[in-house]
Amino acid sequence: MKELKLTIDLLPKGAWGNNLSKTLPTKDWDTLREACYKRAGYKCEICGLSGELDAHEEWEFDVRLKTQTLKNIIALCSACHGVKHMRNSERIGYGENAKRHFIKVNNCSELDFARHRTKAQELFDERNKIYRWKLVVEPDKLGGKGIEMKERVIPFIQNPYEGIDLAKEEHEMFYSISQKKSIIEPSIRSVDVDNYTGNISVVAGFTNKIEWYLDGEKIKTKFNIAGQFLSEFSAESLNGKELQFKLVNESGETASKIFTLVKA
């Protein structure tokens, strides 16, 4: 297949929160954006369209070294940018439009698109084996003199609920309650750990609030008004070893198992 002007760049999950547009202060990102647009002559660097533009970060990934290196920031129209982020375009219903734009800009066939899309997915899957990428960024080279990057610190979370059927445990608890005609204490219905982002999602029943503890010290409380309780917690920047939560209602409390935090 001939060399393509417009390619699909699927950012691996472990890098989703590392983009400069989210991590830098707004004024610093605006400085880099404006420098990017100026370098491009205020036109899309792929199809040449002028008008409203997006700043797209071009990253290079080294699986062996686990490095994510910023190579460039380029100016793109929304259509070309949508091709770069094809998975998101497909997710929001613009996948077909993005495919047509890819074929038009590259003057290629649907088969060429399918082959390239498959290759991009294979790279995405391979890079998803890495949970934490070490950032290599030099803002000075891209018009961001004096801009400093702060490395995100996200511990790896060992999930004590891995492989445990919480639905079965809750059913057994309610059976015991019905036999004893006892009060209903808070119940843990599901626990999900996303080690790409360092987030813990908890679904609880009969819960007025959830309290989070780091090495035995309470660090956060979130209240529930009514119904099933869904709570999200981020372990980013936590400096500790053991994390635990407690579910509380007027009848009592239910303590979780211990989540172990390991420096990535």
PDB file of C-alpha atoms in Angstrom:
ATOM      1  CA  MET A   1       0.000   0.000   0.000  1.00  0.00           C
ATOM      2  CA  LYS A   2       1.270   3.498  -0.821  1.00  0.00           C
ATOM      3  CA  GLU A   3       2.360   5.917   1.880  1.00  0.00           C
ATOM      4  CA  LEU A   4      -0.616   7.595   3.545  1.00  0.00           C
ATOM      5  CA  LYS A   5      -0.982  11.338   4.178  1.00  0.00           C
ATOM      6  CA  LEU A   6      -3.566  10.774   6.891  1.00  0.00           C
ATOM      7  CA  THR A   7      -3.172   7.942   9.410  1.00  0.00           C
ATOM      8  CA  ILE A   8      -5.059   6.571  12.414  1.00  0.00           C
ATOM      9  CA  ASP A   9      -3.244   7.064  15.739  1.00  0.00           C
ATOM     10  CA  LEU A  10      -4.952   5.138  18.528  1.00  0.00           C
ATOM     11  CA  LEU A  11      -3.667   6.335  21.882  1.00  0.00           C
ATOM     12  CA  PRO A  12      -3.171   3.376  24.282  1.00  0.00           C
ATOM     13  CA  LYS A  13      -5.270   3.354  27.457  1.00  0.00           C
ATOM     14  CA  GLY A  14      -2.318   3.995  29.761  1.00  0.00           C
ATOM     15  CA  ALA A  15      -1.646   7.265  27.929  1.00  0.00           C
ATOM     16  CA  TRP A  16      -5.194   8.640  27.897  1.00  0.00           C
ATOM     17  CA  GLY A  17      -4.594  11.009  30.803  1.00  0.00           C
ATOM     18  CA  ASN A  18      -1.117  12.100  29.742  1.00  0.00           C
ATOM     19  CA  ASN A  19      -2.072  14.488  26.946  1.00  0.00           C
ATOM     20  CA  LEU A  20      -0.800  18.025  27.428  1.00  0.00           C
ATOM     21  CA  SER A  21      -4.220  19.542  26.729  1.00  0.00           C
ATOM     22  CA  LYS A  22      -5.448  17.994  30.006  1.00  0.00           C
ATOM     23  CA  THR A  23      -2.362  18.027  32.218  1.00  0.00           C
ATOM     24  CA  LEU A  24      -0.989  21.523  31.547  1.00  0.00           C
ATOM     25  CA  PRO A  25      -2.489  24.761  32.917  1.00  0.00           C
ATOM     26  CA  THR A  26      -4.774  26.350  30.317  1.00  0.00           C
ATOM     27  CA  LYS A  27      -2.407  29.274  29.658  1.00  0.00           C
ATOM     28  CA  ASP A  28       0.507  26.905  28.933  1.00  0.00           C
ATOM     29  CA  TRP A  29      -1.539  24.713  26.603  1.00  0.00           C
ATOM     30  CA  ASP A  30      -2.821  27.831  24.815  1.00  0.00           C
ATOM     31  CA  THR A  31       0.798  28.919  24.273  1.00  0.00           C
ATOM     32  CA  LEU A  32       1.654  25.590  22.639  1.00  0.00           C
ATOM     33  CA  ARG A  33      -1.554  25.606  20.571  1.00  0.00           C
ATOM     34  CA  GLU A  34      -0.938  29.069  19.184  1.00  0.00           C
ATOM     35  CA  ALA A  35       2.677  28.214  18.347  1.00  0.00           C
ATOM     36  CA  CYS A  36       1.398  25.108  16.520  1.00  0.00           C
ATOM     37  CA  TYR A  37      -1.151  27.078  14.469  1.00  0.00           C
ATOM     38  CA  LYS A  38       1.434  29.724  13.581  1.00  0.00           C
ATOM     39  CA  ARG A  39       3.934  27.095  12.355  1.00  0.00           C
ATOM     40  CA  ALA A  40       1.190  25.608  10.171  1.00  0.00           C
ATOM     41  CA  GLY A  41       0.211  28.947   8.635  1.00  0.00           C
ATOM     42  CA  TYR A  42      -3.238  28.529  10.197  1.00  0.00           C
ATOM     43  CA  LYS A  43      -4.104  25.624   7.858  1.00  0.00           C
ATOM     44  CA  CYS A  44      -4.647  21.922   8.419  1.00  0.00           C
ATOM     45  CA  GLU A  45      -1.262  20.286   7.975  1.00  0.00           C
ATOM     46  CA  ILE A  46      -2.779  17.268   6.227  1.00  0.00           C
ATOM     47  CA  CYS A  47      -5.596  18.409   3.948  1.00  0.00           C
ATOM     48  CA  GLY A  48      -4.802  22.153   3.790  1.00  0.00           C
ATOM     49  CA  LEU A  49      -8.196  23.362   5.024  1.00  0.00           C
ATOM     50  CA  SER A  50      -8.163  26.768   6.711  1.00  0.00           C
ATOM     51  CA  GLY A  51     -10.519  27.898   9.448  1.00  0.00           C
ATOM     52  CA  GLU A  52     -11.078  26.485  12.934  1.00  0.00           C
ATOM     53  CA  LEU A  53      -8.287  24.098  13.864  1.00  0.00           C
ATOM     54  CA  ASP A  54      -7.375  21.561  16.569  1.00  0.00           C
ATOM     55  CA  ALA A  55      -3.917  20.963  18.030  1.00  0.00           C
ATOM     56  CA  HIS A  56      -3.025  17.267  17.801  1.00  0.00           C
ATOM     57  CA  GLU A  57      -0.207  15.763  19.861  1.00  0.00           C
ATOM     58  CA  GLU A  58       1.949  13.258  17.976  1.00  0.00           C
ATOM     59  CA  TRP A  59       3.433  10.658  20.320  1.00  0.00           C
ATOM     60  CA  GLU A  60       5.999   7.928  19.780  1.00  0.00           C
ATOM     61  CA  PHE A  61       5.742   4.823  21.962  1.00  0.00           C
ATOM     62  CA  ASP A  62       8.538   2.425  22.915  1.00  0.00           C
ATOM     63  CA  VAL A  63       7.048  -0.712  24.480  1.00  0.00           C
ATOM     64  CA  ARG A  64      10.441  -2.041  25.572  1.00  0.00           C
ATOM     65  CA  LEU A  65      11.431   1.139  27.438  1.00  0.00           C
ATOM     66  CA  LYS A  66       7.810   2.008  28.332  1.00  0.00           C
ATOM     67  CA  THR A  67       8.361   5.577  27.102  1.00  0.00           C
ATOM     68  CA  GLN A  68       5.857   7.985  25.565  1.00  0.00           C
ATOM     69  CA  THR A  69       7.750  10.691  23.666  1.00  0.00           C
ATOM     70  CA  LEU A  70       6.148  13.839  22.283  1.00  0.00           C
ATOM     71  CA  LYS A  71       7.423  14.259  18.713  1.00  0.00           C
ATOM     72  CA  ASN A  72       5.297  17.187  17.561  1.00  0.00           C
ATOM     73  CA  ILE A  73       2.066  19.162  17.930  1.00  0.00           C
ATOM     74  CA  ILE A  74       0.338  19.654  14.571  1.00  0.00           C
ATOM     75  CA  ALA A  75      -2.626  21.707  13.381  1.00  0.00           C
ATOM     76  CA  LEU A  76      -5.562  19.672  12.073  1.00  0.00           C
ATOM     77  CA  CYS A  77      -9.080  20.376  10.876  1.00  0.00           C
ATOM     78  CA  SER A  78     -11.808  18.575  12.801  1.00  0.00           C
ATOM     79  CA  ALA A  79     -12.261  15.972  10.037  1.00  0.00           C
ATOM     80  CA  CYS A  80      -8.583  14.963   9.956  1.00  0.00           C
ATOM     81  CA  HIS A  81      -8.490  15.030  13.758  1.00  0.00           C
ATOM     82  CA  GLY A  82     -11.471  12.684  13.823  1.00  0.00           C
ATOM     83  CA  VAL A  83      -9.543  10.164  11.723  1.00  0.00           C
ATOM     84  CA  LYS A  84      -6.564  10.326  14.079  1.00  0.00           C
ATOM     85  CA  HIS A  85      -8.888   9.447  16.964  1.00  0.00           C
ATOM     86  CA  MET A  86     -10.894   6.870  15.008  1.00  0.00           C
ATOM     87  CA  ARG A  87     -12.040   4.887  18.059  1.00  0.00           C
ATOM     88  CA  ASN A  88     -13.651   7.976  19.555  1.00  0.00           C
ATOM     89  CA  SER A  89     -15.235   8.901  16.207  1.00  0.00           C
ATOM     90  CA  GLU A  90     -16.723   5.408  16.008  1.00  0.00           C
ATOM     91  CA  ARG A  91     -17.909   5.622  19.619  1.00  0.00           C
ATOM     92  CA  ILE A  92     -19.878   8.837  19.037  1.00  0.00           C
ATOM     93  CA  GLY A  93     -21.334   7.721  15.694  1.00  0.00           C
ATOM     94  CA  TYR A  94     -18.968   9.487  13.258  1.00  0.00           C
ATOM     95  CA  GLY A  95     -16.977   6.440  12.245  1.00  0.00           C
ATOM     96  CA  GLU A  96     -18.395   6.292   8.724  1.00  0.00           C
ATOM     97  CA  ASN A  97     -17.700   9.997   8.133  1.00  0.00           C
ATOM     98  CA  ALA A  98     -14.134   9.545   9.355  1.00  0.00           C
ATOM     99  CA  LYS A  99     -13.638   6.560   7.068  1.00  0.00           C
ATOM    100  CA  ARG A 100     -14.860   8.519   4.038  1.00  0.00           C
ATOM    101  CA  HIS A 101     -12.534  11.403   4.885  1.00  0.00           C
ATOM    102  CA  PHE A 102      -9.597   8.976   5.236  1.00  0.00           C
ATOM    103  CA  ILE A 103     -10.320   7.508   1.782  1.00  0.00           C
ATOM    104  CA  LYS A 104     -10.731  10.952   0.195  1.00  0.00           C
ATOM    105  CA  VAL A 105      -7.543  12.488   1.616  1.00  0.00           C
ATOM    106  CA  ASN A 106      -5.426   9.410   0.902  1.00  0.00           C
ATOM    107  CA  ASN A 107      -7.072   8.745  -2.484  1.00  0.00           C
ATOM    108  CA  CYS A 108      -7.289   5.079  -1.560  1.00  0.00           C
ATOM    109  CA  SER A 109      -9.784   2.212  -1.456  1.00  0.00           C
ATOM    110  CA  GLU A 110     -11.973   0.858   1.328  1.00  0.00           C
ATOM    111  CA  LEU A 111      -9.680  -2.170   1.427  1.00  0.00           C
ATOM    112  CA  ASP A 112      -6.713   0.136   2.079  1.00  0.00           C
ATOM    113  CA  PHE A 113      -8.676   1.725   4.919  1.00  0.00           C
ATOM    114  CA  ALA A 114      -9.594  -1.680   6.389  1.00  0.00           C
ATOM    115  CA  ARG A 115      -5.988  -2.856   6.334  1.00  0.00           C
ATOM    116  CA  HIS A 116      -4.729   0.323   7.974  1.00  0.00           C
ATOM    117  CA  ARG A 117      -7.532   0.257  10.583  1.00  0.00           C
ATOM    118  CA  THR A 118      -6.619  -3.329  11.474  1.00  0.00           C
ATOM    119  CA  LYS A 119      -2.927  -2.450  11.816  1.00  0.00           C
ATOM    120  CA  ALA A 120      -3.777   0.519  14.027  1.00  0.00           C
ATOM    121  CA  GLN A 121      -5.894  -1.754  16.265  1.00  0.00           C
ATOM    122  CA  GLU A 122      -3.045  -4.260  16.544  1.00  0.00           C
ATOM    123  CA  LEU A 123      -0.681  -1.502  17.682  1.00  0.00           C
ATOM    124  CA  PHE A 124      -3.303  -0.292  20.158  1.00  0.00           C
ATOM    125  CA  ASP A 125      -3.688  -3.799  21.629  1.00  0.00           C
ATOM    126  CA  GLU A 126       0.082  -4.296  21.875  1.00  0.00           C
ATOM    127  CA  ARG A 127       0.624  -0.969  23.648  1.00  0.00           C
ATOM    128  CA  ASN A 128      -2.238  -1.637  26.057  1.00  0.00           C
ATOM    129  CA  LYS A 129      -0.001  -4.207  27.760  1.00  0.00           C
ATOM    130  CA  ILE A 130       1.720  -1.199  29.364  1.00  0.00           C
ATOM    131  CA  TYR A 131      -0.160   0.399  32.279  1.00  0.00           C
ATOM    132  CA  ARG A 132       2.274   3.267  32.952  1.00  0.00           C
ATOM    133  CA  TRP A 133       4.265   5.212  30.364  1.00  0.00           C
ATOM    134  CA  LYS A 134       7.256   7.406  31.230  1.00  0.00           C
ATOM    135  CA  LEU A 135       6.731  10.792  29.584  1.00  0.00           C
ATOM    136  CA  VAL A 136       9.481  12.367  27.498  1.00  0.00           C
ATOM    137  CA  VAL A 137       8.450  15.945  26.626  1.00  0.00           C
ATOM    138  CA  GLU A 138      10.495  19.001  25.634  1.00  0.00           C
ATOM    139  CA  PRO A 139       8.034  21.939  25.396  1.00  0.00           C
ATOM    140  CA  ASP A 140      10.836  24.382  24.500  1.00  0.00           C
ATOM    141  CA  LYS A 141      11.215  22.771  21.086  1.00  0.00           C
ATOM    142  CA  LEU A 142       7.537  23.385  20.317  1.00  0.00           C
ATOM    143  CA  GLY A 143       7.252  27.017  21.321  1.00  0.00           C
ATOM    144  CA  GLY A 144       6.681  26.440  25.022  1.00  0.00           C
ATOM    145  CA  LYS A 145       9.767  28.055  26.524  1.00  0.00           C
ATOM    146  CA  GLY A 146       9.716  27.829  30.311  1.00  0.00           C
ATOM    147  CA  ILE A 147       6.777  25.403  30.438  1.00  0.00           C
ATOM    148  CA  GLU A 148       7.371  22.595  32.925  1.00  0.00           C
ATOM    149  CA  MET A 149       5.780  19.159  32.786  1.00  0.00           C
ATOM    150  CA  LYS A 150       4.723  17.456  36.002  1.00  0.00           C
ATOM    151  CA  GLU A 151       4.858  13.683  35.862  1.00  0.00           C
ATOM    152  CA  ARG A 152       1.658  11.983  37.013  1.00  0.00           C
ATOM    153  CA  VAL A 153       2.178   9.570  39.900  1.00  0.00           C
ATOM    154  CA  ILE A 154      -0.356   6.732  39.812  1.00  0.00           C
ATOM    155  CA  PRO A 155       0.229   3.648  41.961  1.00  0.00           C
ATOM    156  CA  PHE A 156      -0.671   0.190  40.706  1.00  0.00           C
ATOM    157  CA  ILE A 157      -3.708  -1.057  42.656  1.00  0.00           C
ATOM    158  CA  GLN A 158      -3.930  -4.708  43.716  1.00  0.00           C
ATOM    159  CA  ASN A 159      -7.662  -5.495  43.734  1.00  0.00           C
ATOM    160  CA  PRO A 160      -8.641  -7.847  46.606  1.00  0.00           C
ATOM    161  CA  TYR A 161     -12.013  -8.477  44.910  1.00  0.00           C
ATOM    162  CA  GLU A 162     -10.508  -9.951  41.753  1.00  0.00           C
ATOM    163  CA  GLY A 163     -12.402 -13.172  40.988  1.00  0.00           C
ATOM    164  CA  ILE A 164     -14.897 -12.775  43.849  1.00  0.00           C
ATOM    165  CA  ASP A 165     -18.609 -13.109  43.058  1.00  0.00           C
ATOM    166  CA  LEU A 166     -20.016 -10.187  45.059  1.00  0.00           C
ATOM    167  CA  ALA A 167     -23.546 -10.794  43.756  1.00  0.00           C
ATOM    168  CA  LYS A 168     -23.494 -14.276  45.297  1.00  0.00           C
ATOM    169  CA  GLU A 169     -22.165 -12.919  48.585  1.00  0.00           C
ATOM    170  CA  GLU A 170     -24.910 -10.274  48.702  1.00  0.00           C
ATOM    171  CA  HIS A 171     -27.571 -12.915  48.003  1.00  0.00           C
ATOM    172  CA  GLU A 172     -26.277 -15.057  50.868  1.00  0.00           C
ATOM    173  CA  MET A 173     -26.250 -12.028  53.161  1.00  0.00           C
ATOM    174  CA  PHE A 174     -29.906 -11.227  52.396  1.00  0.00           C
ATOM    175  CA  TYR A 175     -30.859 -14.866  52.955  1.00  0.00           C
ATOM    176  CA  SER A 176     -29.241 -14.712  56.382  1.00  0.00           C
ATOM    177  CA  ILE A 177     -31.039 -11.445  57.156  1.00  0.00           C
ATOM    178  CA  SER A 178     -34.444 -12.870  56.181  1.00  0.00           C
ATOM    179  CA  GLN A 179     -33.872 -15.872  58.467  1.00  0.00           C
ATOM    180  CA  LYS A 180     -32.883 -13.736  61.445  1.00  0.00           C
ATOM    181  CA  LYS A 181     -35.183 -10.790  60.646  1.00  0.00           C
ATOM    182  CA  SER A 182     -32.204  -8.567  61.269  1.00  0.00           C
ATOM    183  CA  ILE A 183     -31.357  -5.001  60.266  1.00  0.00           C
ATOM    184  CA  ILE A 184     -29.916  -4.345  56.816  1.00  0.00           C
ATOM    185  CA  GLU A 185     -26.315  -3.202  56.784  1.00  0.00           C
ATOM    186  CA  PRO A 186     -24.598  -1.645  53.739  1.00  0.00           C
ATOM    187  CA  SER A 187     -23.628  -4.090  50.988  1.00  0.00           C
ATOM    188  CA  ILE A 188     -20.809  -4.068  48.425  1.00  0.00           C
ATOM    189  CA  ARG A 189     -22.350  -4.972  45.070  1.00  0.00           C
ATOM    190  CA  SER A 190     -19.389  -4.528  42.748  1.00  0.00           C
ATOM    191  CA  VAL A 191     -15.822  -3.255  42.769  1.00  0.00           C
ATOM    192  CA  ASP A 192     -13.885  -2.419  39.621  1.00  0.00           C
ATOM    193  CA  VAL A 193     -10.256  -1.303  39.439  1.00  0.00           C
ATOM    194  CA  ASP A 194      -8.947   0.456  36.322  1.00  0.00           C
ATOM    195  CA  ASN A 195      -5.167   0.292  36.556  1.00  0.00           C
ATOM    196  CA  TYR A 196      -4.718   2.404  33.434  1.00  0.00           C
ATOM    197  CA  THR A 197      -6.178   5.424  35.231  1.00  0.00           C
ATOM    198  CA  GLY A 198      -5.788   4.438  38.886  1.00  0.00           C
ATOM    199  CA  ASN A 199      -9.548   4.651  39.470  1.00  0.00           C
ATOM    200  CA  ILE A 200     -11.679   2.451  41.725  1.00  0.00           C
ATOM    201  CA  SER A 201     -15.437   2.188  41.061  1.00  0.00           C
ATOM    202  CA  VAL A 202     -17.705   0.937  43.839  1.00  0.00           C
ATOM    203  CA  VAL A 203     -21.388   0.091  43.583  1.00  0.00           C
ATOM    204  CA  ALA A 204     -23.078  -0.235  46.988  1.00  0.00           C
ATOM    205  CA  GLY A 205     -26.543  -0.890  48.357  1.00  0.00           C
ATOM    206  CA  PHE A 206     -28.272   0.568  51.435  1.00  0.00           C
ATOM    207  CA  THR A 207     -25.477   3.089  51.889  1.00  0.00           C
ATOM    208  CA  ASN A 208     -25.621   6.665  53.174  1.00  0.00           C
ATOM    209  CA  LYS A 209     -21.931   7.407  52.701  1.00  0.00           C
ATOM    210  CA  ILE A 210     -18.595   5.911  51.760  1.00  0.00           C
ATOM    211  CA  GLU A 211     -15.416   6.732  53.674  1.00  0.00           C
ATOM    212  CA  TRP A 212     -11.929   6.141  52.243  1.00  0.00           C
ATOM    213  CA  TYR A 213      -8.918   5.381  54.454  1.00  0.00           C
ATOM    214  CA  LEU A 214      -5.216   5.444  53.545  1.00  0.00           C
ATOM    215  CA  ASP A 215      -3.012   3.517  55.980  1.00  0.00           C
ATOM    216  CA  GLY A 216      -5.799   3.793  58.562  1.00  0.00           C
ATOM    217  CA  GLU A 217      -6.370   7.554  58.209  1.00  0.00           C
ATOM    218  CA  LYS A 218      -9.622   8.878  56.733  1.00  0.00           C
ATOM    219  CA  ILE A 219      -8.900  10.906  53.591  1.00  0.00           C
ATOM    220  CA  LYS A 220     -12.255  11.292  51.818  1.00  0.00           C
ATOM    221  CA  THR A 221     -16.008  10.998  52.420  1.00  0.00           C
ATOM    222  CA  LYS A 222     -18.777  10.947  49.820  1.00  0.00           C
ATOM    223  CA  PHE A 223     -22.499  11.022  50.697  1.00  0.00           C
ATOM    224  CA  ASN A 224     -25.424   9.283  49.020  1.00  0.00           C
ATOM    225  CA  ILE A 225     -28.919  10.768  48.814  1.00  0.00           C
ATOM    226  CA  ALA A 226     -31.006   7.768  47.784  1.00  0.00           C
ATOM    227  CA  GLY A 227     -30.981   4.477  45.915  1.00  0.00           C
ATOM    228  CA  GLN A 228     -28.033   2.478  44.636  1.00  0.00           C
ATOM    229  CA  PHE A 229     -24.744   4.227  45.334  1.00  0.00           C
ATOM    230  CA  LEU A 230     -22.066   4.521  42.628  1.00  0.00           C
ATOM    231  CA  SER A 231     -18.798   6.037  43.830  1.00  0.00           C
ATOM    232  CA  GLU A 232     -15.581   6.755  41.894  1.00  0.00           C
ATOM    233  CA  PHE A 233     -12.253   7.169  43.665  1.00  0.00           C
ATOM    234  CA  SER A 234      -8.852   8.130  42.196  1.00  0.00           C
ATOM    235  CA  ALA A 235      -5.631   6.800  43.722  1.00  0.00           C
ATOM    236  CA  GLU A 236      -3.519   9.259  41.708  1.00  0.00           C
ATOM    237  CA  SER A 237      -0.825  10.990  43.797  1.00  0.00           C
ATOM    238  CA  LEU A 238      -1.587   8.903  46.893  1.00  0.00           C
ATOM    239  CA  ASN A 239       1.502   8.199  48.984  1.00  0.00           C
ATOM    240  CA  GLY A 240       0.686   5.147  51.034  1.00  0.00           C
ATOM    241  CA  LYS A 241       0.495   1.365  51.025  1.00  0.00           C
ATOM    242  CA  GLU A 242      -2.989   0.278  52.106  1.00  0.00           C
ATOM    243  CA  LEU A 243      -6.324   1.678  50.931  1.00  0.00           C
ATOM    244  CA  GLN A 244      -9.732   0.728  52.303  1.00  0.00           C
ATOM    245  CA  PHE A 245     -13.297   2.017  52.230  1.00  0.00           C
ATOM    246  CA  LYS A 246     -16.209   1.768  54.646  1.00  0.00           C
ATOM    247  CA  LEU A 247     -19.891   1.877  53.735  1.00  0.00           C
ATOM    248  CA  VAL A 248     -22.088   3.466  56.391  1.00  0.00           C
ATOM    249  CA  ASN A 249     -25.839   3.656  57.077  1.00  0.00           C
ATOM    250  CA  GLU A 250     -28.004   4.151  60.158  1.00  0.00           C
ATOM    251  CA  SER A 251     -27.841   0.407  60.912  1.00  0.00           C
ATOM    252  CA  GLY A 252     -24.083   0.004  60.862  1.00  0.00           C
ATOM    253  CA  GLU A 253     -21.065  -0.142  58.554  1.00  0.00           C
ATOM    254  CA  THR A 254     -19.364  -2.548  56.172  1.00  0.00           C
ATOM    255  CA  ALA A 255     -15.594  -2.406  55.732  1.00  0.00           C
ATOM    256  CA  SER A 256     -13.957  -3.411  52.470  1.00  0.00           C
ATOM    257  CA  LYS A 257     -10.968  -5.641  51.995  1.00  0.00           C
ATOM    258  CA  ILE A 258      -7.559  -3.942  51.740  1.00  0.00           C
ATOM    259  CA  PHE A 259      -6.361  -2.541  48.398  1.00  0.00           C
ATOM    260  CA  THR A 260      -2.555  -2.638  48.238  1.00  0.00           C
ATOM    261  CA  LEU A 261      -0.870   0.283  46.446  1.00  0.00           C
ATOM    262  CA  VAL A 262       2.378  -0.446  44.630  1.00  0.00           C
ATOM    263  CA  LYS A 263       4.606   2.231  43.150  1.00  0.00           C
ATOM    264  CA  ALA A 264       4.561   1.840  39.370  1.00  0.00           C
TER     265      ALA A 264
END
